[in-house]
Coordinates of C-alpha atoms in Angstrom, one line a residue:
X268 CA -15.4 -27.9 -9.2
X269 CA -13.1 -27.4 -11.6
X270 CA -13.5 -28.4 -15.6
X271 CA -10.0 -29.4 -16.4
X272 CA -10.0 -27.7 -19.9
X273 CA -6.9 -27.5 -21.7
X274 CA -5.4 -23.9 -21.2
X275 CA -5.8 -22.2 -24.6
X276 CA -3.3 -20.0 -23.7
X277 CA -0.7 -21.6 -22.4
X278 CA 2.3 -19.5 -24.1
X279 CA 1.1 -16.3 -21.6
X280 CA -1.5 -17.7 -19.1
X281 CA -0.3 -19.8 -16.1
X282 CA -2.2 -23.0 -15.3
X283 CA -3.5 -21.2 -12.7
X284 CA -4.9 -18.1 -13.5
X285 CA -7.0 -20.9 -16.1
X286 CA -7.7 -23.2 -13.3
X287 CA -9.2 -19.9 -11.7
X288 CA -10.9 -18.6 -14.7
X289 CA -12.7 -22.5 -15.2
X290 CA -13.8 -22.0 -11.2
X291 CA -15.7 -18.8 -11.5
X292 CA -17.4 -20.0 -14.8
X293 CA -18.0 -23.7 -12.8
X294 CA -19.3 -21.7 -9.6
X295 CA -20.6 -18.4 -9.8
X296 CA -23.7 -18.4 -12.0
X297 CA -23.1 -15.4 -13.8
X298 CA -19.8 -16.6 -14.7
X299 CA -21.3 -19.3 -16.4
X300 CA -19.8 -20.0 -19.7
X301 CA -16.9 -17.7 -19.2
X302 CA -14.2 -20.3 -19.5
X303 CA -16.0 -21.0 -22.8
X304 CA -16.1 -17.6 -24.2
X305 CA -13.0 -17.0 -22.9
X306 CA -11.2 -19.6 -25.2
X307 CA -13.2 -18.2 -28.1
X308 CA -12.0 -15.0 -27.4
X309 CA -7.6 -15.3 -26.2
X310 CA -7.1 -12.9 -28.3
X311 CA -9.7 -9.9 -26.5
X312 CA -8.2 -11.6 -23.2
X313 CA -4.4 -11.4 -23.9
X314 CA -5.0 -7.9 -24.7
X315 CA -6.7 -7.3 -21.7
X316 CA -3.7 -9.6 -19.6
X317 CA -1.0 -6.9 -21.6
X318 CA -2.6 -3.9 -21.1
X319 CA -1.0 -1.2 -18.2
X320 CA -4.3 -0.6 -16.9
X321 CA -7.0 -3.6 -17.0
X322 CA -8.9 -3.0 -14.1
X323 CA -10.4 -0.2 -17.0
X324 CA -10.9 -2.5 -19.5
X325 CA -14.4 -3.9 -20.2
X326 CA -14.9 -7.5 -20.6
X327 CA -16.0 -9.3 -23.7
X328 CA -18.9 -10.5 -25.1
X329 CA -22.3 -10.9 -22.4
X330 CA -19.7 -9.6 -19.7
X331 CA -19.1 -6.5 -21.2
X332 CA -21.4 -4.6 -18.9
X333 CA -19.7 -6.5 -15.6
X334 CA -20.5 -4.8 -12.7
X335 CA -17.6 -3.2 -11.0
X336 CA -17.7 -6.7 -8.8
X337 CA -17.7 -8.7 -11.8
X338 CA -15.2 -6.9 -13.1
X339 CA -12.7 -7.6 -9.7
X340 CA -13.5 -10.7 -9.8
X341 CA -11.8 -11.9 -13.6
X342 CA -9.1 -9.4 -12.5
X343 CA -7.9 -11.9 -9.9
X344 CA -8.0 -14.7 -12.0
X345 CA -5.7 -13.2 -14.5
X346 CA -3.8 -10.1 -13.0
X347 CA -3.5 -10.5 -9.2
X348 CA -0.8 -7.8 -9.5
X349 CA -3.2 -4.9 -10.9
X350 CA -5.8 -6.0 -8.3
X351 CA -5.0 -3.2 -5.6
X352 CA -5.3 -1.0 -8.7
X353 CA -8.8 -2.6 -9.3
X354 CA -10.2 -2.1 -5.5
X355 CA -9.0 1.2 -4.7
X356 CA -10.9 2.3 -8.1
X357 CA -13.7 0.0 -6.5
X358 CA -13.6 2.0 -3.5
X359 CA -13.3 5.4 -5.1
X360 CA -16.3 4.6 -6.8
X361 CA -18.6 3.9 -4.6
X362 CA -16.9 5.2 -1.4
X363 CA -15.0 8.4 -2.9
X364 CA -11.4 9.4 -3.4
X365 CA -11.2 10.5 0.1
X366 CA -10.7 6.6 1.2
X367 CA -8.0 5.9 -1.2
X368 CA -5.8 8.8 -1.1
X369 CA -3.5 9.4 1.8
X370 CA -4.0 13.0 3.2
X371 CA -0.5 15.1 2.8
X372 CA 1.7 14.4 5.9
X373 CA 1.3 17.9 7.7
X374 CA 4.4 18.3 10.7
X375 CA 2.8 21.6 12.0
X376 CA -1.0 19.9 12.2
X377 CA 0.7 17.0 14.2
X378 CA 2.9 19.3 16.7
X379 CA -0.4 21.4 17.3
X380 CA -1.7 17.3 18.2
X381 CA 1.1 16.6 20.0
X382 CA 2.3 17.2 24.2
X383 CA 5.7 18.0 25.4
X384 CA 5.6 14.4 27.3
X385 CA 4.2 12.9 23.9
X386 CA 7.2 11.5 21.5
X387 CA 5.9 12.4 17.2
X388 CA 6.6 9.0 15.7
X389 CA 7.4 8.7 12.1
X390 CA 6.7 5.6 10.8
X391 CA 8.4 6.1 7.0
X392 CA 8.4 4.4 3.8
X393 CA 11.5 2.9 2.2
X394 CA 13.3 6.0 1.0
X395 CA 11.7 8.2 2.8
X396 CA 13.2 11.5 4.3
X397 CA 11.4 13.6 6.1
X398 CA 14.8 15.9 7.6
X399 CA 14.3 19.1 5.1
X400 CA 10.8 19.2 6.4
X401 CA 12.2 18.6 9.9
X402 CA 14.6 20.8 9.8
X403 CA 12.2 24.1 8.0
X404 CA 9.6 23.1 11.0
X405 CA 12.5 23.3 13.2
X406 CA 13.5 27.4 11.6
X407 CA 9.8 28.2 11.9
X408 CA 9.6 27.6 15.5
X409 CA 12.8 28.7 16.4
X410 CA 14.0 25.3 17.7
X411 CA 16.8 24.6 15.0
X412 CA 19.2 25.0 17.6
X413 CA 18.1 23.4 20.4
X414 CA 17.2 19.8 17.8
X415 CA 19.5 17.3 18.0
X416 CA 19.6 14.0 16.0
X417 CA 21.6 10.8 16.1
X418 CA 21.1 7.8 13.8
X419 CA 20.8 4.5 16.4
X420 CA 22.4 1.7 15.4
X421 CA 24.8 -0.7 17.7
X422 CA 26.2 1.5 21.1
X423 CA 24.1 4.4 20.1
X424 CA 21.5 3.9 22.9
X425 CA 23.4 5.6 25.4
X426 CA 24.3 8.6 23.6
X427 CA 20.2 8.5 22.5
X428 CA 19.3 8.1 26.2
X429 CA 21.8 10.8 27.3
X430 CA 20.3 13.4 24.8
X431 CA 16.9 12.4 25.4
X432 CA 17.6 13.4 29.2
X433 CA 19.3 16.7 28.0
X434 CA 16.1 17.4 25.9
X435 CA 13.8 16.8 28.9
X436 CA 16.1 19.5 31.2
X437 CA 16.7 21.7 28.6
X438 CA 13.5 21.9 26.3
X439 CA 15.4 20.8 23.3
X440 CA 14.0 18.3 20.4
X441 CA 15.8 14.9 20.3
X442 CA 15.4 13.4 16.5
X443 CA 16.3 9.4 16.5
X444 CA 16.7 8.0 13.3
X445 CA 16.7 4.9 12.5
X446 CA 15.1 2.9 14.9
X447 CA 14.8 -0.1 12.9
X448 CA 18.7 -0.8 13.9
X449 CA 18.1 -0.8 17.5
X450 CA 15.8 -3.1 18.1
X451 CA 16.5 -5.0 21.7
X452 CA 17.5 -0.9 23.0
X453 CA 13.7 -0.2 22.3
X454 CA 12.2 -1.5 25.4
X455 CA 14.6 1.1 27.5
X456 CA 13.4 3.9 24.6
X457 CA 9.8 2.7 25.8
X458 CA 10.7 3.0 29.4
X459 CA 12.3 6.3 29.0
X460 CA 9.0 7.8 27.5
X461 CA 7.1 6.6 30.2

């Protein structure tokens, strides 16, 4: 249930995030009394809503020695967009960095992985370019010659299909870029790879 207090901040708190902070101090006991202290103490809590980093911040008054849970939990009521923030310092507390930071992307470690009948698949990030890398890899191995790339996009499947063929007699590396433009030409990509 939901005490429908009047927000005491209504200039920078949305109804919501107040609607969320009266439900953990209706429902969770150790919230109890935290919609109370909380409009006793706007100003502590608008400093906490402005600040870069409050998934850091302590709390106020009896909640400020929250336990990292405790302290999650007020974060979603009033800064769902710092609450990634919150659980991957959640996890690297009690889990370790190791789970929240991506290992480097290593193209030599995944060859070594890979099979001449097994296709590397890059699955990028907006912006990302991994050609430099590609293309020093590529030097290293002596293969800089024999790589070919073509961006797909509409009538490019052919020409892919053609150089994926010529890569298979030849030994050569076949680099298709985005993918994400041929879309109805990946079931024959599939097929092919079979």
């Amino acid at each position: 249930t939901i005490n429908n207090l009047p927000n005491p901040a209504q200039d920078w708190l949305t109804l919501e995030a107040w609607q969320d902070v009266q439900y953990i101090s209706a429902n969770i006991p150790v919230f109890e009394g935290f919609a109370e202290e909380f409009k006793k103490n706007v100003p502590h809590y608008k400093e906490y809503f402005d600040s870069r980093e409050p998934h850091r911040l302590k709390l106020h008054g009896k909640w400020k020695d929250a336990t990292p849970l405790q302290n999650l939990i007020v974060l979603r009521c009033l800064r769902l967009d710092k609450l990634l923030e919150g659980v991957q310092d959640f996890s690297a507390l009690f889990m370790g960095e190791t789970y929240i930071v991506a290992p480097p992307f290593n193209l030599a470690d995944s060859f070594r992985d890979s099979e001449n009948f097994t296709p590397l698949i890059f699955v990028l990030s907006a912006g990302a370019d991994p050609m430099d890398e590609l293309m020093k890899f590529a030097d290293a191995m002596k293969m800089s010659k024999k790589l070919h790339s073509i961006s797909l996009g509409q009538g490019q499947g052919r020409k892919a299909e053609l150089m994926i063929q010529e890569g298979i007699e030849r030994g050569s590396w076949v680099l298709l870029q985005n993918c994400h433009l041929a879309v109805t030409w990946m079931p024959t990509l599939e097929a092919t790879v079979e």
